[in-house]
Short mmCIF file of C-alpha atoms and ligand atoms in Angstrom, two decimals:
data_model
loop_
_atom_site.label_atom_id
_atom_site.label_comp_id
_atom_site.label_asym_id
_atom_site.label_seq_id
_atom_site.Cartn_x
_atom_site.Cartn_y
_atom_site.Cartn_z
CA MET A 109 -0.32 -0.32 -0.25
CA SER A 110 1.03 3.60 -0.79
CA SER A 111 0.90 5.72 2.05
CA GLU A 112 0.65 8.54 -0.44
CA VAL A 113 -2.70 10.19 -0.61
CA ALA A 114 -4.36 10.45 -4.24
CA PRO A 115 -5.35 13.98 -5.13
CA THR A 116 -9.20 14.52 -5.23
CA LYS A 117 -9.16 17.95 -6.87
CA GLN A 118 -7.18 18.76 -10.31
CA LYS A 119 -7.13 22.29 -12.48
CA ALA A 120 -9.43 22.81 -15.44
CA ALA A 121 -10.07 25.46 -18.32
CA VAL A 122 -13.62 26.08 -19.04
CA TYR A 123 -15.13 28.14 -21.88
CA ASP A 124 -16.79 30.59 -18.96
CA LYS A 125 -18.28 32.81 -22.56
CA PRO A 126 -19.46 30.72 -24.97
CA GLY A 127 -19.43 32.53 -28.51
CA SER A 128 -16.52 34.74 -27.38
CA ILE A 129 -12.70 33.65 -26.87
CA SER A 130 -12.49 33.32 -23.61
CA THR A 131 -11.57 30.59 -20.79
CA LYS A 132 -11.13 30.26 -17.30
CA VAL A 133 -8.93 28.18 -14.97
CA VAL A 134 -11.30 26.32 -12.54
CA GLU A 135 -10.94 23.86 -9.33
CA ILE A 136 -13.03 20.37 -9.83
CA ASN A 137 -12.84 17.36 -8.52
CA ILE A 138 -10.82 14.10 -10.60
CA PRO A 139 -13.28 12.06 -12.39
CA GLU A 140 -13.68 8.00 -11.05
CA PRO A 141 -13.14 5.87 -14.22
CA GLY A 142 -16.27 3.31 -14.62
CA GLU A 143 -16.74 -0.33 -16.22
CA GLY A 144 -14.10 -0.60 -18.93
CA GLU A 145 -12.88 3.06 -18.46
CA VAL A 146 -9.04 4.19 -17.37
CA LEU A 147 -8.58 7.72 -15.45
CA VAL A 148 -5.85 9.73 -17.66
CA ARG A 149 -3.52 12.17 -15.64
CA LEU A 150 -3.16 14.39 -18.95
CA THR A 151 0.74 15.70 -19.25
CA HIS A 152 -0.22 17.91 -22.84
CA SER A 153 -3.12 18.50 -24.65
CA GLY A 154 -3.16 20.32 -28.62
CA VAL A 155 -5.48 23.36 -29.07
CA CYS A 156 -7.02 22.54 -32.45
CA HIS A 157 -8.97 24.94 -34.48
CA SER A 158 -12.14 22.82 -33.98
CA ASP A 159 -11.59 24.03 -30.34
CA LEU A 160 -12.17 27.81 -31.09
CA SER A 161 -14.65 27.19 -33.40
CA ILE A 162 -16.79 25.15 -30.88
CA MET A 163 -16.03 27.46 -28.55
CA THR A 164 -17.05 30.99 -30.24
CA ASN A 165 -20.18 28.48 -31.43
CA SER A 166 -19.26 29.18 -35.68
CA TRP A 167 -20.09 25.59 -36.55
CA ARG A 168 -23.76 26.34 -37.68
CA THR A 169 -24.07 22.76 -38.56
CA LEU A 170 -23.75 21.22 -34.90
CA PRO A 171 -26.65 20.51 -33.71
CA ASN A 172 -26.32 22.26 -30.15
CA PRO A 173 -24.37 25.01 -28.87
CA ILE A 174 -22.33 24.33 -26.01
CA GLU A 175 -22.71 25.60 -22.14
CA PRO A 176 -21.07 27.57 -20.41
CA GLY A 177 -18.45 25.19 -17.86
CA GLN A 178 -17.88 23.15 -20.82
CA ILE A 179 -14.02 21.91 -20.72
CA GLY A 180 -12.60 21.66 -24.22
CA GLY A 181 -9.60 20.15 -25.99
CA HIS A 182 -9.18 16.63 -27.65
CA GLU A 183 -5.33 16.31 -28.33
CA GLY A 184 -4.50 14.72 -24.67
CA VAL A 185 -1.69 12.79 -23.65
CA GLY A 186 -0.94 11.65 -20.14
CA LYS A 187 -0.15 8.20 -18.37
CA ILE A 188 -2.67 6.30 -16.90
CA VAL A 189 -3.32 6.21 -13.15
CA LYS A 190 -6.46 4.12 -12.53
CA PHE A 191 -8.37 1.42 -14.21
CA GLY A 192 -11.73 1.09 -13.64
CA PRO A 193 -13.97 -2.14 -13.05
CA GLY A 194 -12.73 -4.83 -15.48
CA VAL A 195 -9.74 -3.45 -17.32
CA SER A 196 -7.55 -5.20 -15.16
CA GLY A 197 -5.90 -7.56 -17.12
CA SER A 198 -8.19 -7.44 -19.98
CA TYR A 199 -6.97 -4.79 -22.08
CA GLY A 200 -3.22 -5.21 -22.35
CA LEU A 201 -2.82 -1.74 -20.38
CA SER A 202 -0.55 -1.38 -17.53
CA LEU A 203 -0.74 1.31 -15.17
CA GLY A 204 1.80 3.94 -16.24
CA ASP A 205 1.13 3.64 -20.10
CA ARG A 206 1.05 6.58 -21.97
CA VAL A 207 -1.94 6.85 -24.17
CA GLY A 208 -3.46 9.34 -26.34
CA ILE A 209 -7.12 10.83 -26.45
CA LYS A 210 -9.06 11.56 -29.35
CA TRP A 211 -12.02 13.99 -30.47
CA VAL A 212 -14.01 11.05 -30.29
CA ASN A 213 -12.97 9.74 -26.74
CA SER A 214 -15.32 6.62 -27.18
CA ALA A 215 -16.90 4.78 -30.17
CA CYS A 216 -19.67 2.43 -29.66
CA LYS A 217 -18.04 -0.22 -31.32
CA GLN A 218 -21.43 -1.61 -32.61
CA CYS A 219 -23.19 0.94 -34.92
CA ALA A 220 -22.76 0.63 -38.91
CA ALA A 221 -19.77 2.77 -38.80
CA CYS A 222 -18.24 1.08 -36.52
CA LEU A 223 -18.94 -2.11 -38.02
CA GLU A 224 -17.10 -0.79 -40.82
CA GLY A 225 -13.93 0.21 -39.81
CA MET A 226 -15.32 3.85 -39.64
CA ASP A 227 -15.35 4.33 -35.73
CA ASN A 228 -14.19 7.80 -36.59
CA ILE A 229 -17.50 8.80 -37.62
CA CYS A 230 -19.09 6.31 -34.99
CA PHE A 231 -22.86 7.01 -34.60
CA ASN A 232 -22.94 7.13 -30.97
CA PRO A 233 -19.88 8.70 -30.06
CA LYS A 234 -18.71 10.77 -26.95
CA ILE A 235 -17.03 13.55 -28.32
CA SER A 236 -13.90 15.22 -26.06
CA GLY A 237 -14.75 19.23 -25.49
CA TYR A 238 -18.31 19.34 -27.46
CA GLY A 239 -20.69 17.63 -24.68
CA SER A 240 -18.19 14.94 -22.65
CA PRO A 241 -14.99 16.70 -20.71
CA GLY A 242 -12.18 17.21 -22.61
CA THR A 243 -8.49 17.11 -22.74
CA PHE A 244 -8.24 21.28 -20.94
CA GLN A 245 -7.71 19.80 -17.50
CA GLN A 246 -5.27 17.60 -15.87
CA TYR A 247 -7.06 14.52 -15.02
CA VAL A 248 -9.45 12.74 -18.04
CA ILE A 249 -11.80 9.31 -18.06
CA GLY A 250 -11.10 7.58 -21.53
CA PRO A 251 -12.61 3.84 -22.60
CA ALA A 252 -9.56 1.35 -22.11
CA ASN A 253 -10.33 -0.15 -25.25
CA TYR A 254 -10.33 3.31 -27.61
CA VAL A 255 -7.52 5.40 -25.58
CA THR A 256 -4.50 5.36 -28.42
CA PRO A 257 -1.40 3.44 -27.50
CA ILE A 258 1.88 6.22 -27.30
CA PRO A 259 4.99 4.50 -28.77
CA ASP A 260 8.35 4.74 -27.14
CA GLY A 261 10.57 7.47 -28.58
CA VAL A 262 7.55 10.04 -29.16
CA ARG A 263 7.53 12.29 -26.69
CA SER A 264 4.09 13.58 -25.24
CA ASP A 265 4.38 17.02 -26.59
CA GLU A 266 4.47 16.34 -30.19
CA ALA A 267 2.51 13.44 -29.76
CA ALA A 268 -0.60 15.45 -28.54
CA PRO A 269 -0.97 17.35 -32.34
CA LEU A 270 -0.85 14.20 -34.23
CA LEU A 271 -4.48 12.62 -32.39
CA CYS A 272 -6.12 14.88 -33.99
CA ALA A 273 -4.46 17.17 -36.48
CA GLY A 274 -1.62 14.51 -37.59
CA VAL A 275 -4.41 11.56 -37.39
CA THR A 276 -6.77 13.65 -39.56
CA VAL A 277 -4.85 14.89 -42.24
CA TYR A 278 -3.24 11.24 -42.93
CA ALA A 279 -6.48 9.82 -43.50
CA ALA A 280 -7.55 12.56 -45.57
CA LEU A 281 -4.72 12.03 -47.94
CA LYS A 282 -5.31 8.24 -47.51
CA ARG A 283 -9.15 9.56 -49.23
CA SER A 284 -7.65 11.36 -51.56
CA LYS A 285 -6.29 8.22 -53.56
CA ALA A 286 -3.11 9.94 -54.62
CA GLN A 287 -0.07 7.28 -55.57
CA PRO A 288 3.00 8.10 -55.09
CA GLY A 289 4.92 10.44 -56.96
CA GLN A 290 1.99 12.39 -57.68
CA TRP A 291 1.20 15.39 -56.74
CA VAL A 292 -1.04 17.07 -54.23
CA LEU A 293 -1.87 20.19 -53.10
CA ILE A 294 -2.13 21.29 -49.64
CA SER A 295 -4.57 24.60 -48.84
CA GLY A 296 -3.54 25.48 -45.78
CA ALA A 297 0.12 23.84 -45.80
CA GLY A 298 1.69 26.10 -42.97
CA GLY A 299 -0.95 25.46 -40.56
CA GLY A 300 -1.66 22.89 -37.35
CA LEU A 301 -2.66 20.37 -39.84
CA GLY A 302 -1.28 21.89 -43.09
CA HIS A 303 2.28 21.40 -41.49
CA LEU A 304 1.59 17.90 -40.79
CA ALA A 305 -0.28 17.00 -43.87
CA VAL A 306 2.98 17.98 -45.72
CA GLN A 307 5.47 15.99 -43.84
CA ILE A 308 2.78 12.83 -44.14
CA ALA A 309 2.40 13.26 -48.08
CA SER A 310 6.26 14.00 -48.57
CA LYS A 311 8.24 11.97 -46.78
CA GLY A 312 6.03 9.28 -45.56
CA MET A 313 3.92 8.41 -48.70
CA GLY A 314 6.32 9.65 -51.35
CA LEU A 315 3.81 12.85 -52.77
CA ARG A 316 4.93 15.89 -54.13
CA VAL A 317 3.87 18.71 -52.59
CA ILE A 318 2.02 22.13 -53.65
CA GLY A 319 1.83 24.21 -50.23
CA VAL A 320 -0.71 27.29 -50.20
CA ASP A 321 -0.76 29.34 -47.20
CA HIS A 322 -0.36 33.31 -46.32
CA GLY A 323 3.69 34.21 -47.35
CA SER A 324 4.89 34.14 -43.07
CA LYS A 325 4.33 30.15 -43.35
CA GLU A 326 6.04 29.23 -46.15
CA GLY A 327 9.35 28.66 -44.24
CA ILE A 328 7.14 26.03 -42.05
CA ALA A 329 5.65 24.65 -45.35
CA ARG A 330 9.06 24.20 -47.02
CA ASN A 331 10.98 22.49 -44.42
CA SER A 332 8.33 20.41 -44.18
CA GLY A 333 8.75 19.20 -47.57
CA ALA A 334 6.69 21.62 -49.82
CA GLU A 335 8.23 21.54 -53.36
CA HIS A 336 6.23 24.69 -54.32
CA PHE A 337 4.74 27.31 -52.19
CA ILE A 338 2.03 29.67 -53.47
CA ASP A 339 1.50 32.78 -51.32
CA ILE A 340 -2.25 33.03 -50.94
CA THR A 341 -1.86 37.17 -49.84
CA LYS A 342 -0.37 37.89 -53.18
CA TYR A 343 -4.23 37.14 -54.96
CA SER A 344 -7.01 39.09 -54.47
CA ALA A 345 -9.93 37.99 -52.12
CA ASP A 346 -12.33 39.04 -55.32
CA GLY A 347 -12.22 37.04 -58.71
CA SER A 348 -8.65 35.73 -58.21
CA HIS A 349 -9.29 32.22 -58.70
CA LYS A 350 -8.58 31.89 -62.10
CA ALA A 351 -5.32 33.65 -61.85
CA ILE A 352 -4.18 31.52 -58.77
CA SER A 353 -5.72 28.40 -60.19
CA THR A 354 -3.18 29.27 -63.26
CA ASP A 355 -0.42 29.52 -61.32
CA VAL A 356 -0.75 26.35 -59.51
CA LYS A 357 -1.37 24.36 -62.71
CA ALA A 358 1.93 25.83 -64.02
CA LEU A 359 4.11 24.22 -61.53
CA THR A 360 2.46 20.96 -62.71
CA PRO A 361 3.57 18.78 -65.28
CA GLY A 362 1.58 19.51 -68.59
CA GLY A 363 0.23 22.29 -66.40
CA LEU A 364 -2.74 20.15 -66.00
CA GLY A 365 -2.80 20.52 -62.37
CA VAL A 366 -2.91 18.47 -59.40
CA HIS A 367 -4.16 14.54 -58.41
CA ALA A 368 -5.25 15.54 -55.18
CA ALA A 369 -6.10 18.80 -53.26
CA VAL A 370 -6.84 18.48 -49.49
CA VAL A 371 -8.10 21.57 -47.99
CA CYS A 372 -6.99 21.90 -44.61
CA VAL A 373 -8.46 25.90 -43.56
CA ALA A 374 -11.56 26.49 -41.97
CA SER A 375 -12.19 28.78 -45.14
CA ASN A 376 -15.29 28.27 -48.27
CA ALA A 377 -12.76 30.30 -50.53
CA ALA A 378 -10.27 27.65 -49.87
CA TYR A 379 -12.57 25.08 -51.04
CA THR A 380 -13.98 27.29 -54.03
CA GLN A 381 -10.36 27.51 -55.53
CA ALA A 382 -9.36 24.01 -54.64
CA LEU A 383 -11.59 22.61 -57.11
CA LEU A 384 -9.79 24.85 -60.07
CA PHE A 385 -6.41 23.43 -59.00
CA LEU A 386 -7.16 19.78 -60.25
CA ARG A 387 -6.38 17.27 -62.74
CA PHE A 388 -8.47 15.42 -64.59
CA ASN A 389 -9.83 12.93 -62.09
CA GLY A 390 -8.58 14.54 -59.68
CA THR A 391 -9.94 14.78 -56.04
CA LEU A 392 -10.97 17.37 -53.66
CA VAL A 393 -10.72 16.00 -50.10
CA CYS A 394 -12.58 17.85 -47.81
CA VAL A 395 -10.96 18.88 -44.21
CA GLY A 396 -11.27 22.02 -42.95
CA VAL A 397 -14.53 23.03 -41.77
CA PRO A 398 -16.35 26.21 -42.89
CA GLU A 399 -17.53 28.65 -40.04
CA HIS A 400 -20.39 30.38 -40.22
CA GLU A 401 -23.14 29.86 -42.85
CA PRO A 402 -22.78 26.68 -44.76
CA LYS A 403 -21.62 27.63 -47.91
CA ALA A 404 -21.64 25.43 -51.33
CA ILE A 405 -17.98 25.04 -52.78
CA ALA A 406 -19.24 27.93 -55.39
CA SER A 407 -16.68 26.53 -58.78
CA ALA A 408 -18.63 22.95 -58.37
CA TYR A 409 -20.31 22.92 -61.24
CA PRO A 410 -22.03 19.45 -62.45
CA ALA A 411 -20.58 20.30 -65.86
CA LEU A 412 -16.85 20.47 -65.15
CA LEU A 413 -17.23 17.69 -62.52
CA MET A 414 -18.18 15.83 -65.15
CA ALA A 415 -15.82 17.13 -68.43
CA LYS A 416 -12.72 16.39 -65.92
CA HIS A 417 -14.04 13.10 -64.11
CA LEU A 418 -13.46 15.22 -60.67
CA ASN A 419 -14.22 13.85 -57.22
CA VAL A 420 -15.14 15.48 -54.03
CA THR A 421 -14.69 13.72 -50.61
CA GLY A 422 -15.23 14.66 -47.08
CA SER A 423 -12.78 13.47 -44.55
CA SER A 424 -13.16 13.45 -40.54
CA ILE A 425 -10.33 12.64 -38.41
CA GLY A 426 -9.39 8.90 -38.41
CA ASN A 427 -10.20 5.46 -37.15
CA GLN A 428 -8.08 4.31 -34.50
CA ARG A 429 -6.27 2.23 -36.40
CA ASP A 430 -5.24 5.85 -38.96
CA ALA A 431 -3.80 6.87 -35.33
CA ILE A 432 -1.62 4.03 -34.51
CA GLU A 433 -0.05 4.64 -37.49
CA THR A 434 -0.01 7.76 -37.54
CA LEU A 435 1.95 7.43 -34.56
CA ASP A 436 4.02 5.17 -36.10
CA PHE A 437 4.82 7.55 -38.40
CA ALA A 438 6.33 9.81 -35.54
CA SER A 439 8.31 7.00 -33.70
CA ARG A 440 10.21 6.34 -36.78
CA GLY A 441 11.08 10.20 -37.33
CA ILE A 442 9.01 10.82 -40.70
CA ILE A 443 6.87 13.36 -38.69
CA LYS A 444 7.43 15.79 -36.12
CA ALA A 445 5.06 18.27 -35.04
CA HIS A 446 5.96 22.27 -35.19
CA ILE A 447 4.96 22.97 -31.34
CA GLN A 448 4.59 25.76 -29.02
CA THR A 449 3.82 25.30 -25.83
CA THR A 450 1.73 27.01 -22.68
CA THR A 451 -0.05 26.70 -19.73
CA LEU A 452 -3.77 25.90 -18.75
CA GLU A 453 -3.60 30.04 -17.98
CA GLY A 454 -2.11 31.06 -21.41
CA LEU A 455 -5.25 28.87 -23.21
CA THR A 456 -7.17 32.16 -24.38
CA ASN A 457 -4.24 34.02 -25.63
CA ALA A 458 -3.44 30.66 -27.72
CA PHE A 459 -6.95 30.36 -29.19
CA GLU A 460 -6.53 34.53 -29.67
CA ARG A 461 -3.06 33.64 -31.66
CA LEU A 462 -4.67 30.64 -33.73
CA HIS A 463 -7.96 32.96 -34.58
CA SER A 464 -5.71 35.61 -35.94
CA GLY A 465 -4.51 32.68 -38.98
CA THR A 466 -0.69 33.35 -38.57
CA LEU A 467 0.03 30.45 -36.23
CA GLU A 468 2.70 28.26 -37.36
CA GLY A 469 2.14 24.62 -36.06
CA ARG A 470 0.42 23.75 -33.05
CA ILE A 471 0.26 25.37 -29.51
CA VAL A 472 0.38 22.69 -26.88
CA ILE A 473 -1.07 23.44 -22.98
CA GLU A 474 1.44 21.87 -20.69
CA LEU A 475 -0.81 20.11 -18.05
ZN1 ZN B 655 -9.02 18.54 -33.82
ZN1 ZN B 656 -20.32 3.13 -33.45
#
């Protein structure tokens, strides 16, 4: 028996004024793991653009706005400190194991989507940081059968962004069906998702990458493996799509365009542009969730889709297998998240920087 008394209180950051960028650090009880669950002492959590959208109620497609007091966050890494009933000896987990908590905190494993291996779009999920308490706290509950093992050799702070940003772009690149040697365009190439997309595409999957982003992010995009970079700020926001697509296509063999475009930014305009970058039989993968009133992709004329045999698909995070494979890329040194760390108290400021659109890589909270 340990003489140490287990703590009962913890720090958490809550959204105190949903609809605006504001968080407050509070003291709350440490939760108890139930049947089949583990308690994780988090050491790190990434800060994702989705958290910002949820906090500010910017996603009109979500069923319900959040309530004040919601704990956000869905890129958590920590150590298992307690088993709920039924976990010991059943899941290959040990106390002290490092694990990750994802956007889908738990999947039902029984719905039609889960049965087809798409647990990322489970019909009965618990979502970290939306409805369920997220990872902007020191202790979180996760299901023993769905936490993601963190391989030795991957630092916890660098693992955090891989659990959403990394998994998301890896799954999206798979859905793009791009083959080694082919061209893929990454929109938002210097951001939290984009820089990992560029790394996985170029170093992990043998794709050739054109990055698009603010000019200030050219360095991180190129360092991540982009062969070419297009500075979006050099094109006016209105009526300039043609010029940008001309420049993108000029970078590809025969001026045909890219085999796939993965849009990692939450911008309607980026989607409208990206469809025009595609080569015949090319695929647009929607990843960044546009904010405010949902708009259709303005360039998606049926005649264009038909004439060029274009494909438009969406991708939402990734399944458990994608998560394990993404972390394996990291353990082999193929991807490395570009991070800046801060504290729970610095979370509001982190969101403000994320909102500005000029943040390079990912902010990670040390817990
Ligand atoms: Zn996310
Ligand atoms: Zn399910």
